[in-house]
Coordinates of C-alpha atoms in Angstrom, one line a residue:
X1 CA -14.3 -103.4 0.7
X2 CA -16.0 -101.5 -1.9
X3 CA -14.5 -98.6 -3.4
X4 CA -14.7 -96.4 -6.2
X5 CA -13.4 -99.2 -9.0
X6 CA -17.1 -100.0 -8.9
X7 CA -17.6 -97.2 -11.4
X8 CA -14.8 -97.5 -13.7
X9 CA -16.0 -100.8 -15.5
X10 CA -19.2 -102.2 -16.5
X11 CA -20.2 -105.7 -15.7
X12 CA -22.7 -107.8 -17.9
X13 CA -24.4 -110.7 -17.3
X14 CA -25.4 -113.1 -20.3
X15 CA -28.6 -115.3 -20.5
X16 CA -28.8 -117.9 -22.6
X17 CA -31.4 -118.4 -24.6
X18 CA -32.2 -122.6 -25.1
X19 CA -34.9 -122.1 -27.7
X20 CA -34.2 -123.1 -31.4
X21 CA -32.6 -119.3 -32.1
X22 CA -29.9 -119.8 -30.0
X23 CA -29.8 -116.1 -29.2
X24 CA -28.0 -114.9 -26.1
X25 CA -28.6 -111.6 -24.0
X26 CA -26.5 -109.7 -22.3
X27 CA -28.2 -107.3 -19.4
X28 CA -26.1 -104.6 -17.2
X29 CA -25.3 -106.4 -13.8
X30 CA -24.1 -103.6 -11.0
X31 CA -20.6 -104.4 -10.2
X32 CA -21.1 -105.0 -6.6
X33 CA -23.8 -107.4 -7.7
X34 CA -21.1 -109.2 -9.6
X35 CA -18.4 -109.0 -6.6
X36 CA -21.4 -110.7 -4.4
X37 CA -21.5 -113.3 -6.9
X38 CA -17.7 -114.2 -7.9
X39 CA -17.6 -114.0 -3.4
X40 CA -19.8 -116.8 -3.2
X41 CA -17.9 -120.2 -2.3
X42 CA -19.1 -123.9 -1.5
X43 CA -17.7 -125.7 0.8
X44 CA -15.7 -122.8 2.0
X45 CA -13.3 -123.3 -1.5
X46 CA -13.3 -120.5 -3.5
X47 CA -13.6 -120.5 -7.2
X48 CA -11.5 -119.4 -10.0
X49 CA -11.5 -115.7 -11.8
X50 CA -10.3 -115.1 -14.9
X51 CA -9.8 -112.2 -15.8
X52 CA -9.2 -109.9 -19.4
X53 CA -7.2 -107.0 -20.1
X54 CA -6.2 -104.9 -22.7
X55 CA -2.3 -106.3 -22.6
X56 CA 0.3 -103.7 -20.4
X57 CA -2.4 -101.8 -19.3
X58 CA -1.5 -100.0 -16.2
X59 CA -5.6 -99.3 -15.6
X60 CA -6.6 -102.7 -16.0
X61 CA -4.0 -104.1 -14.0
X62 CA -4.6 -101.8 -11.1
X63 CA -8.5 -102.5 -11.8
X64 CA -7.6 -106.4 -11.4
X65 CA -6.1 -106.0 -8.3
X66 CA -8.5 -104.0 -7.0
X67 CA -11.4 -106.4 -8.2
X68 CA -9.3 -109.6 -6.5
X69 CA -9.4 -108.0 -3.3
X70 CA -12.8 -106.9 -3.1
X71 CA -13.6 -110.3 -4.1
X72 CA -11.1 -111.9 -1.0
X73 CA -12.9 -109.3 1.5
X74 CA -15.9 -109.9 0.7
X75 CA -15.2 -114.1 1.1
X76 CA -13.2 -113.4 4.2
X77 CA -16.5 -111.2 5.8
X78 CA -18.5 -114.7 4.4
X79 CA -16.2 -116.8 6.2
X80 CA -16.0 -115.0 9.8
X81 CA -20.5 -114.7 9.6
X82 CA -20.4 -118.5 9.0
X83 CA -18.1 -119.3 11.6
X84 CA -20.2 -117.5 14.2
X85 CA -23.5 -118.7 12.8
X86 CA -21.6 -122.0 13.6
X87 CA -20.8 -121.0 16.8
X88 CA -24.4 -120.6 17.8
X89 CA -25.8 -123.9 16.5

């Protein structure tokens, strides 16, 4: 489900910071890494997405799409693993 989209956006990841200086960091997350992450359901419900975009942009709406269906691949290959490991057991 991967493709080339995975290079035409950056993905960040921010870490709070719970000391007294309240000072967040952001640190570059790999965009597969992120797909991996937003894939991940409990229960077998996924979760919501939200995404941005720069209003009536042709690129980022093509880059949505592409995103949300890396995502449902990537949940879909999660679901058919966990039904086998059920299988098994």
């Amino acid at each position: 489900a991967d493709d080339d989209t995975s290079s035409a956006f950056s993905s960040y990841q921010i870490n709070p910071d719970a000391s007294s200086k309240l000072d967040p960091k952001l640190t570059s997350i790999d965009p597969n890494k992120l797909t991996q992450i937003l894939s991940k359901t409990s229960g077998n419900q996924g979760g919501a997405v939200w995404l941005g975009e720069h209003h009536n942009s042709v690129k980022d709406h093509k880059l949505q799409a592409q995103f949300i269906q890396n995502i449902y691949q990537h949940r879909k290959q999660l679901g058919s693993s966990s039904k086998s490991n059920n299988k098994m057991a």
